[in-house]
RNA sequence: GGCUCGAUGGCAGAGUGGUGAUGCAGGGGACUGCAAAUCCCCGUACCUCGGUUCAAUUCCGGGUCGAGCCUCCA
């Protein structure tokens, strides 16, 4: 398997440090509001990678954190007059709901920062003891100059960066590039007792501490959105490497590309944030998932209505083939080698998807029961690696029944009437019924097994 | 301004130093009462200018355009 490593800027052969225990850490959300579609991309992409790894290795440990202490959460809690735990619990639950709808499997670990504060404090103490961090005015800062490798991951030269820095430099910093590991809390802010007084962790240290606790000092794969490369991952790497006596922190750094809305970055200030829970009202989660896998994970992906509609039509074809195959014998057949080869080439989902459609074309043509059974099994198996095609075709074609949609009973009644009209050779009436259903979002097809319908 | 990445047919989107993935849309045919679904056939696609090469969409350099990071961000 080959994976593109941000650190080297190249595809590298993936060689786990221990084939009996693959470790992967992906940066999860800060739970202060609902997830938008951009948040869903890394969750889906790394879910596919985890599924693939689980096919290849006996034991994969995948951790994705939930950051539940953060100033944005504090602000939301203060605004509502509730504990931060209330805010965090609410949006963590919403996050889980969104991911479940997108077919994202639960991770092996889902650490929360509030549950790992002692480990965070311990790591900061080690960084101070080794001379990589210093305390000042209730803060603890990481001293960037003490880590020669700083900037390697995000390909930045620290001095150049600081020359053009627009950030106001806090007076307690020795160097403008130093970043906070621990900061003091006022009495009304959430805080924990520490050797530096009551305070809370800075933004980057939690991932270092939790990855170490759950997965060890050196992990195989670290993933996240490309925007996290700097400063978050650069800082994480600096902390971890220095806390571990120079050991490699993450052996492969993977970053997914950004999602744009009509070619523009999704951001609150632009007002073009699209929430997953909103999209789910208009589209099946599986279509959203497929839309996210349509492009290669490192490429930017433009999100628009057309992309989603396109994904729906693709699933119509995929599930249509499964439907038309009829009842087939059970088969142990697995996805074809070309499918796995595509995914093992840096998670090339578009190429893998193309293999799915190759299977479909062959399946639609096949007359041989044994071949059909094999192809159906191959299709389902390939789908399971991508997290697709796990419903029945009936479930898929009945999707999208909102409250105001026509009920199945009404559809069935209309079908009976149409059948009667056709039997009486009253085609005008039969076509009228079909057209009527079409305007109500239901498409009728006549097959050799009788009438069938699906929601558009 | 610095850095990173990209530019493929009507749209989306892989890939490759020399036989035009895949899906949608579109055209023709088969099937159908008519459709739909399905099957078969159909596209002189690789931003631009130079260079390397027997051969470049693919490698190298310049340009133009686009996205992102440098500040919270997936």
Coordinates of C-alpha atoms (C1' of nucleotides) in Angstrom, one line a residue:
Chain A
X1 CA 0.0 0.0 0.0
X2 CA 1.2 3.5 -0.8
X3 CA 0.3 6.6 1.1
X4 CA 1.2 10.2 0.4
X5 CA 3.1 11.6 3.4
X6 CA 2.8 15.3 3.8
X7 CA 6.2 15.3 5.6
X8 CA 8.1 14.0 2.6
X9 CA 5.7 15.4 0.0
X10 CA 5.7 12.0 -1.7
X11 CA 3.8 8.8 -1.9
X12 CA 5.6 6.2 0.3
X13 CA 5.2 2.5 0.7
X14 CA 3.3 1.9 3.9
X15 CA 5.3 -0.2 6.3
X16 CA 3.8 -0.4 9.7
X17 CA 6.1 -0.3 12.7
X18 CA 4.3 -3.3 14.0
X19 CA 2.0 -5.3 11.6
X20 CA 0.2 -6.7 14.6
X21 CA -0.9 -3.3 15.8
X22 CA -1.6 -0.5 13.3
X23 CA -2.1 2.9 15.0
X24 CA -4.0 5.8 13.5
X25 CA -4.9 9.1 15.0
X26 CA -7.2 11.6 13.3
X27 CA -8.1 15.1 14.6
X28 CA -11.7 15.2 15.4
X29 CA -14.0 18.2 16.0
X30 CA -14.2 20.8 18.7
X31 CA -17.8 20.4 19.7
X32 CA -19.2 23.9 19.9
X33 CA -21.7 23.8 17.1
X34 CA -23.1 21.4 14.4
X35 CA -20.8 19.8 11.9
X36 CA -20.7 21.2 8.4
X37 CA -20.0 19.2 5.3
X38 CA -16.3 20.1 5.4
X39 CA -16.0 18.5 8.8
X40 CA -17.5 15.3 7.3
X41 CA -14.8 14.9 4.7
X42 CA -11.9 13.7 6.9
X43 CA -14.3 11.5 8.9
X44 CA -15.4 9.7 5.8
X45 CA -12.0 9.6 4.1
X46 CA -10.2 8.2 7.1
X47 CA -13.1 5.8 7.7
X48 CA -12.4 4.3 4.3
X49 CA -8.7 4.1 5.2
X50 CA -9.5 2.4 8.5
X51 CA -11.7 -0.1 6.7
X52 CA -9.0 -0.8 4.2
X53 CA -6.4 -1.3 6.9
X54 CA -8.6 -3.7 8.8
X55 CA -8.8 -5.8 5.7
X56 CA -5.0 -6.0 5.5
X57 CA -4.0 -6.1 9.2
X58 CA -5.4 -8.1 12.1
X59 CA -5.5 -5.3 14.6
X60 CA -6.0 -1.6 13.8
X61 CA -6.4 1.0 16.6
X62 CA -8.0 4.1 15.3
X63 CA -8.5 7.1 17.6
X64 CA -10.4 10.3 16.7
X65 CA -10.6 12.8 19.5
X66 CA -13.4 15.1 20.6
X67 CA -12.1 18.4 21.8
X68 CA -14.4 19.4 24.6
X69 CA -12.5 22.2 26.3
X70 CA -11.9 25.3 24.2
X71 CA -12.6 29.0 24.3
X72 CA -15.4 28.7 21.7
X73 CA -17.1 26.1 23.9
X74 CA -16.6 28.4 26.8
X75 CA -18.2 31.3 24.9
X76 CA -21.2 29.2 23.9
X77 CA -21.7 27.9 27.4
X78 CA -21.5 31.4 28.9
X79 CA -24.0 32.7 26.4
X80 CA -26.5 30.0 27.3
X81 CA -25.6 30.1 31.0
X82 CA -24.8 26.4 31.2
X83 CA -21.8 24.2 32.0
X84 CA -19.4 23.6 29.1
X85 CA -20.3 19.9 29.5
X86 CA -23.8 20.6 28.3
X87 CA -22.6 22.3 25.1
X88 CA -20.0 19.6 24.5
X89 CA -22.5 16.7 25.1
X90 CA -25.1 18.2 22.8
X91 CA -22.8 18.7 19.8
X92 CA -20.9 15.5 20.3
X93 CA -24.2 13.7 20.1
X94 CA -25.1 15.6 17.0
X95 CA -21.7 14.8 15.5
X96 CA -22.3 11.1 16.1
X97 CA -25.7 11.3 14.5
X98 CA -24.3 12.9 11.4
X99 CA -21.4 10.5 11.1
X100 CA -23.7 7.5 11.6
X101 CA -26.0 8.8 8.8
X102 CA -22.9 9.0 6.5
X103 CA -22.0 5.4 7.3
X104 CA -18.9 6.3 9.3
X105 CA -18.1 3.4 11.6
X106 CA -17.2 4.2 15.3
X107 CA -13.5 4.5 16.0
X108 CA -11.7 2.3 18.5
X109 CA -11.0 5.3 20.7
X110 CA -12.7 8.6 21.1
X111 CA -10.8 10.4 23.7
X112 CA -12.0 13.7 25.3
X113 CA -9.7 16.3 26.5
X114 CA -11.5 16.8 29.8
X115 CA -10.7 13.1 30.6
X116 CA -7.0 13.5 29.9
X117 CA -6.0 16.6 31.7
X118 CA -3.6 14.8 34.1
X119 CA -1.7 13.3 31.1
X120 CA -1.6 16.7 29.5
X121 CA -0.1 18.2 32.7
X122 CA 2.4 15.4 32.9
X123 CA 3.6 15.9 29.3
X124 CA 4.0 19.6 29.9
X125 CA 6.1 19.0 32.9
X126 CA 8.3 16.7 30.9
X127 CA 8.7 19.4 28.3
X128 CA 9.7 21.9 30.9
X129 CA 12.2 19.5 32.5
X130 CA 13.8 18.8 29.1
X131 CA 14.2 22.5 28.4
X132 CA 11.7 22.7 25.6
X133 CA 9.1 24.7 27.4
X134 CA 9.0 27.5 30.0
X135 CA 6.5 28.9 32.4
X136 CA 5.7 32.6 32.4
X137 CA 2.9 34.5 34.1
X138 CA 0.7 31.5 34.6
X139 CA 1.2 30.3 31.0
X140 CA 3.5 27.6 29.8
X141 CA 4.9 28.0 26.4
X142 CA 6.7 25.7 24.0
X143 CA 10.0 27.2 22.9
X144 CA 10.0 26.8 19.2
X145 CA 13.8 27.4 18.8
X146 CA 14.5 24.4 20.9
X147 CA 13.2 22.1 18.2
X148 CA 15.3 22.1 15.1
X149 CA 12.7 20.3 13.1
X150 CA 10.1 22.9 13.5
X151 CA 8.5 23.9 10.2
X152 CA 9.4 20.6 8.4
X153 CA 5.9 19.3 8.2
X154 CA 4.2 22.5 6.9
X155 CA 7.3 23.4 4.8
X156 CA 7.8 26.7 6.6
X157 CA 10.8 28.7 7.6
X158 CA 10.2 30.0 11.0
X159 CA 12.2 33.2 10.6
X160 CA 10.5 34.1 7.3
X161 CA 7.2 33.4 8.8
X162 CA 7.8 35.6 11.8
X163 CA 9.1 38.4 9.6
X164 CA 5.7 38.7 8.0
X165 CA 3.7 37.9 11.1
X166 CA 0.7 40.0 11.8
X167 CA 0.0 38.6 15.2
X168 CA 0.4 40.7 18.2
X169 CA 3.1 39.1 20.3
X170 CA 2.2 38.5 23.9
X171 CA 4.8 40.0 26.3
X172 CA 5.4 36.8 28.2
X173 CA 6.7 35.0 25.0
X174 CA 10.4 34.7 24.6
X175 CA 9.9 34.4 20.9
X176 CA 6.9 35.3 18.8
X177 CA 6.7 31.8 17.4
X178 CA 6.3 30.2 20.8
X179 CA 2.9 28.7 21.4
X180 CA 0.8 28.0 24.5
X181 CA 0.7 24.6 26.2
X182 CA -1.2 25.8 29.3
X183 CA -3.0 29.0 30.0
X184 CA -4.5 30.5 33.1
X185 CA -8.2 30.5 33.7
X186 CA -10.1 33.3 35.4
X187 CA -12.4 32.2 38.2
X188 CA -15.4 32.1 35.9
X189 CA -13.7 30.0 33.3
X190 CA -13.4 26.3 33.4
X191 CA -10.0 25.2 34.8
X192 CA -7.9 22.6 36.5
X193 CA -5.3 22.8 39.2
X194 CA -1.8 22.6 37.9
X195 CA 1.8 23.3 39.0
X196 CA 1.3 26.7 37.2
X197 CA -1.9 27.6 38.9
X198 CA -5.5 27.0 37.9
X199 CA -5.8 26.9 34.1
X200 CA -6.6 24.9 31.0
X201 CA -4.7 23.3 28.1
X202 CA -3.7 25.1 25.0
X203 CA -5.0 24.0 21.7
X204 CA -2.4 21.5 20.5
X205 CA -1.1 19.7 23.5
X206 CA -4.3 17.5 23.9
X207 CA -3.7 15.6 20.7
X208 CA -0.1 14.9 21.7
X209 CA -1.1 13.7 25.1
X210 CA -4.0 11.6 24.0
X211 CA -2.2 10.0 21.1
X212 CA 0.6 9.0 23.5
X213 CA -1.7 7.6 26.1
X214 CA -3.8 5.5 23.8
X215 CA -1.5 4.7 20.9
X216 CA 2.0 5.1 22.1
X217 CA 4.9 7.5 21.4
X218 CA 5.2 6.7 17.8
X219 CA 2.1 6.2 15.8
X220 CA 1.8 4.9 12.2
X221 CA -0.7 7.4 10.7
X222 CA -1.8 10.8 11.7
X223 CA -4.6 12.4 9.7
X224 CA -6.7 15.5 9.4
X225 CA -7.6 18.4 7.1
X226 CA -4.8 20.2 5.3
X227 CA -5.6 23.4 7.2
X228 CA -4.5 21.6 10.3
X229 CA -1.0 21.1 9.0
X230 CA -0.1 24.5 10.3
X231 CA -0.1 25.3 13.1
X232 CA -1.8 22.4 14.7
X233 CA 0.1 19.4 13.4
X234 CA 3.4 21.3 13.3
X235 CA 3.0 22.1 17.0
X236 CA 1.8 18.6 17.9
X237 CA 4.8 17.1 16.2
X238 CA 7.2 19.5 18.0
X239 CA 5.6 18.7 21.4
X240 CA 5.5 15.0 20.9
X241 CA 9.0 14.6 19.4
X242 CA 10.5 16.7 22.2
X243 CA 8.5 14.9 24.9
X244 CA 9.7 11.6 23.6
X245 CA 13.4 12.3 23.4
X246 CA 13.4 12.8 19.7
X247 CA 11.5 9.8 18.7
X248 CA 9.4 10.0 15.5
X249 CA 5.8 11.0 16.4
X250 CA 3.8 10.1 13.3
X251 CA 5.4 7.9 10.6
X252 CA 2.9 9.0 7.9
X253 CA 1.1 12.3 7.9
X254 CA -2.1 12.3 5.8
X255 CA -4.1 15.4 5.0
X256 CA -7.3 15.7 3.1
X257 CA -8.0 18.6 0.8
X258 CA -10.4 21.4 1.4
X259 CA -14.0 21.4 0.5
X260 CA -15.3 24.5 -1.3
X261 CA -18.8 25.8 -1.8
X262 CA -19.3 26.8 -5.4
X263 CA -15.5 27.2 -5.6
X264 CA -15.2 29.3 -2.5
X265 CA -14.0 28.3 1.0
X266 CA -16.7 27.4 3.4
X267 CA -16.6 29.8 6.3
X268 CA -18.9 31.5 8.7
X269 CA -17.9 35.0 7.6
X270 CA -18.8 34.2 4.0
X271 CA -22.1 32.8 5.2
X272 CA -21.8 29.6 3.1
X273 CA -21.5 27.0 5.8
X274 CA -23.6 24.0 4.9
X275 CA -24.5 21.8 7.9
X276 CA -24.5 18.0 7.5
X277 CA -27.8 17.8 9.3
X278 CA -29.3 20.2 6.8
X279 CA -28.1 18.3 3.8
X280 CA -29.4 15.1 5.4
X281 CA -32.9 16.5 5.1
X282 CA -32.7 16.5 1.4
X283 CA -30.5 13.6 0.6
X284 CA -29.8 10.1 1.8
X285 CA -26.6 9.9 3.9
X286 CA -25.2 7.4 1.5
X287 CA -25.4 9.8 -1.4
X288 CA -23.6 12.4 0.7
X289 CA -20.9 9.9 1.5
X290 CA -20.5 8.9 -2.1
X291 CA -20.3 12.6 -3.1
X292 CA -17.4 13.0 -0.7
X293 CA -15.6 10.0 -2.1
X294 CA -16.1 11.1 -5.8
X295 CA -12.8 13.0 -5.8
X296 CA -9.4 12.0 -4.5
X297 CA -9.1 12.9 -0.9
X298 CA -6.1 15.2 -1.4
X299 CA -7.8 17.2 -4.1
X300 CA -10.0 20.2 -3.3
X301 CA -13.7 19.1 -3.6
X302 CA -16.3 21.6 -4.8
X303 CA -19.7 21.0 -3.1
X304 CA -22.8 22.0 -5.0
X305 CA -26.2 20.6 -5.7
X306 CA -25.0 19.0 -8.9
X307 CA -22.4 16.9 -7.1
X308 CA -25.0 15.5 -4.7
X309 CA -27.6 14.8 -7.5
X310 CA -24.8 13.0 -9.4
X311 CA -24.0 10.8 -6.4
X312 CA -27.7 9.9 -6.1
X313 CA -27.9 8.8 -9.7
X314 CA -24.8 6.7 -9.3
X315 CA -26.3 4.9 -6.4
X316 CA -29.5 4.4 -8.5
X317 CA -27.3 2.5 -11.0
X318 CA -25.5 0.6 -8.4
X319 CA -28.5 -0.5 -6.5
X320 CA -30.4 -1.0 -9.8
X321 CA -27.9 -3.7 -10.8
X322 CA -28.3 -5.4 -7.4
X323 CA -32.1 -5.3 -7.8
X324 CA -32.1 -6.6 -11.3
X325 CA -29.8 -9.4 -10.3
X326 CA -32.7 -10.8 -8.3
X327 CA -32.2 -13.5 -5.7
X328 CA -28.8 -15.0 -6.0
X329 CA -27.0 -17.8 -4.1
X330 CA -24.6 -16.7 -1.4
X331 CA -21.0 -16.3 -2.4
X332 CA -17.8 -15.7 -0.6
X333 CA -16.3 -13.7 -3.5
X334 CA -14.4 -10.6 -2.5
X335 CA -13.9 -7.4 -4.3
X336 CA -11.6 -7.8 -7.4
X337 CA -7.9 -7.1 -7.1
X338 CA -8.1 -4.0 -9.3
X339 CA -10.4 -2.5 -6.7
X340 CA -8.0 -3.0 -3.9
X341 CA -5.1 -1.9 -6.0
X342 CA -6.9 1.4 -6.6
X343 CA -7.5 2.0 -2.9
X344 CA -4.0 0.9 -2.0
X345 CA -2.6 3.5 -4.3
X346 CA -3.0 6.4 -1.8
X347 CA -6.8 5.8 -1.3
X348 CA -7.7 6.4 -4.9
X349 CA -11.5 6.2 -4.4
X350 CA -12.4 7.5 -7.9
X351 CA -10.5 4.7 -9.5
X352 CA -12.0 2.2 -7.0
X353 CA -15.5 3.5 -7.8
X354 CA -14.7 3.0 -11.5
X355 CA -14.1 -0.7 -10.7
X356 CA -17.5 -0.9 -9.0
X357 CA -19.1 0.3 -12.3
X358 CA -17.1 -2.3 -14.2
X359 CA -18.7 -5.0 -12.0
X360 CA -22.1 -3.5 -12.6
X361 CA -21.8 -3.5 -16.3
X362 CA -20.8 -7.2 -16.3
X363 CA -23.5 -8.0 -13.8
X364 CA -26.2 -6.3 -15.9
X365 CA -25.3 -8.4 -18.8
X366 CA -24.8 -11.7 -17.1
X367 CA -27.3 -14.6 -17.6
X368 CA -25.3 -17.1 -15.6
X369 CA -26.6 -17.6 -12.0
X370 CA -23.2 -18.6 -10.6
X371 CA -21.6 -15.6 -12.2
X372 CA -24.3 -13.3 -11.0
X373 CA -23.9 -14.6 -7.5
X374 CA -20.2 -14.0 -7.6
X375 CA -20.6 -10.4 -9.0
X376 CA -23.2 -9.5 -6.5
X377 CA -20.9 -10.6 -3.7
X378 CA -18.0 -8.7 -5.3
X379 CA -20.1 -5.6 -5.5
X380 CA -21.3 -5.8 -1.9
X381 CA -17.8 -6.6 -0.7
X382 CA -16.3 -3.6 -2.5
X383 CA -19.1 -1.5 -1.1
X384 CA -18.3 -2.6 2.4
X385 CA -14.7 -1.3 2.1
X386 CA -16.0 2.1 0.9
X387 CA -18.9 2.0 3.4
X388 CA -21.4 1.9 0.6
X389 CA -24.1 -0.5 -0.7
X390 CA -24.9 -1.9 2.7
X391 CA -28.7 -1.4 2.4
X392 CA -31.1 -3.5 0.5
X393 CA -32.2 -2.2 -2.9
X394 CA -35.7 -1.8 -1.5
X395 CA -34.4 0.5 1.2
X396 CA -32.4 2.5 -1.2
X397 CA -35.2 3.1 -3.8
X398 CA -37.7 3.9 -1.0
X399 CA -35.4 6.6 0.4
X400 CA -36.2 10.2 0.8
X401 CA -39.7 9.7 2.1
X402 CA -40.2 13.0 4.0
X403 CA -43.4 13.8 5.9
X404 CA -45.1 15.5 3.0
X405 CA -44.1 12.7 0.5
X406 CA -46.7 10.4 -1.0
X407 CA -47.1 7.3 1.1
X408 CA -46.3 3.8 0.0
X409 CA -50.0 2.8 0.5
X410 CA -51.0 5.5 -2.0
X411 CA -48.4 4.4 -4.4
X412 CA -49.5 0.8 -4.2
X413 CA -53.1 1.9 -4.8
X414 CA -52.1 3.9 -7.8
X415 CA -50.2 0.9 -9.2
X416 CA -53.2 -1.3 -8.9
X417 CA -55.3 1.2 -10.7
X418 CA -52.7 1.5 -13.4
X419 CA -52.4 -2.2 -13.8
X420 CA -56.2 -2.4 -14.3
X421 CA -56.2 0.4 -16.8
X422 CA -53.4 -1.4 -18.8
X423 CA -55.2 -4.7 -18.7
X424 CA -58.2 -2.9 -20.2
X425 CA -55.9 -1.5 -22.8
X426 CA -56.7 2.0 -21.5
X427 CA -53.2 3.2 -21.9
X428 CA -54.2 6.9 -21.7
X429 CA -55.4 6.3 -18.1
X430 CA -52.4 4.2 -17.3
X431 CA -50.0 6.9 -18.5
X432 CA -51.9 9.5 -16.7
X433 CA -51.4 7.7 -13.4
X434 CA -47.7 7.3 -14.2
X435 CA -47.3 10.9 -15.0
X436 CA -49.2 11.9 -11.9
X437 CA -46.9 9.8 -9.7
X438 CA -43.9 11.3 -11.5
X439 CA -44.9 14.8 -10.5
X440 CA -45.1 13.6 -7.0
X441 CA -41.6 12.3 -7.1
X442 CA -42.2 8.6 -7.8
X443 CA -41.0 6.9 -10.9
X444 CA -42.8 3.9 -12.3
X445 CA -41.0 1.2 -14.3
X446 CA -42.5 -1.9 -15.9
X447 CA -40.3 -4.9 -15.7
X448 CA -40.9 -8.5 -16.5
X449 CA -41.8 -9.0 -12.9
X450 CA -44.4 -6.4 -13.0
X451 CA -44.5 -2.7 -12.0
X452 CA -41.9 -1.3 -9.7
X453 CA -41.3 2.2 -8.3
X454 CA -38.7 4.3 -6.8
X455 CA -38.5 7.8 -5.4
X456 CA -36.7 10.3 -7.6
Chain B
rG1 C1' 4.4 39.4 0.0
rG2 C1' 6.1 34.1 1.4
rC3 C1' 4.7 28.9 1.0
rU4 C1' 1.8 24.6 -0.8
rC5 C1' -1.4 22.4 -4.4
rG6 C1' -4.0 22.3 -8.9
rA7 C1' -5.6 23.4 -14.5
rU8 C1' -8.2 16.7 -18.5
rG9 C1' -14.2 16.1 -23.2
rG10 C1' -21.1 19.6 -21.9
rC11 C1' -20.5 18.5 -16.3
rA12 C1' -17.9 15.5 -12.4
rG13 C1' -13.3 13.0 -12.2
rA14 C1' -9.0 9.0 -12.5
rG15 C1' -4.7 8.1 -15.2
rU16 C1' -0.6 7.7 -18.6
rG17 C1' 6.2 9.3 -22.2
rG18 C1' 3.6 6.1 -27.6
rU19 C1' -3.5 1.5 -27.8
rG20 C1' -9.0 8.2 -25.4
rA21 C1' -10.6 5.1 -17.1
rU22 C1' -15.5 5.7 -14.8
rG23 C1' -20.3 8.2 -13.9
rC24 C1' -23.9 11.8 -15.4
rA25 C1' -25.7 14.6 -19.6
rG26 C1' -26.3 14.2 -25.1
rG27 C1' -27.0 11.4 -30.2
rG28 C1' -28.2 6.6 -32.7
rG29 C1' -30.1 1.5 -32.3
rA30 C1' -32.3 -3.0 -29.5
rC31 C1' -36.2 -3.9 -26.0
rU32 C1' -41.4 -1.6 -24.6
rG33 C1' -48.4 -0.3 -26.1
rC34 C1' -45.6 4.3 -24.9
rA35 C1' -42.0 4.9 -21.3
rA36 C1' -38.4 3.7 -17.6
rA37 C1' -34.6 0.3 -16.4
rU38 C1' -31.0 -2.5 -19.2
rC39 C1' -27.8 -3.8 -23.4
rC40 C1' -25.0 -2.3 -28.1
rC41 C1' -22.7 1.9 -30.9
rC42 C1' -21.2 7.1 -30.9
rG43 C1' -16.6 12.1 -28.3
rU44 C1' -10.7 14.1 -33.1
rA45 C1' -10.4 16.1 -23.9
rC46 C1' -5.8 16.9 -21.7
rC47 C1' -4.8 26.1 -19.9
rU48 C1' -0.7 28.7 -22.6
rC49 C1' 4.4 29.5 -24.4
rG50 C1' 9.1 27.4 -24.7
rG51 C1' 12.6 23.1 -23.7
rU52 C1' 14.1 17.7 -23.4
rU53 C1' 12.6 13.3 -26.5
rC54 C1' 12.0 9.3 -32.3
rA55 C1' 7.4 10.5 -29.5
rA56 C1' 4.5 14.9 -24.1
rU57 C1' -1.8 15.6 -22.0
rU58 C1' 2.1 12.9 -19.1
rC59 C1' 9.1 15.2 -17.7
rC60 C1' 11.6 20.4 -17.1
rG61 C1' 11.2 26.0 -17.1
rG62 C1' 8.3 30.7 -17.8
rG63 C1' 3.3 32.7 -18.0
rU64 C1' -2.0 32.9 -17.0
rC65 C1' -6.0 31.4 -14.1
rG66 C1' -8.0 28.8 -9.6
rA67 C1' -7.9 26.7 -4.5
rG68 C1' -5.6 26.7 0.3
rC69 C1' -2.1 28.0 4.3
rC70 C1' 0.8 32.1 6.8
rU71 C1' -5.0 34.1 12.2
rC72 C1' -9.9 30.1 14.8
rC73 C1' -10.8 26.4 11.0
rA74 C1' -11.6 19.6 8.5

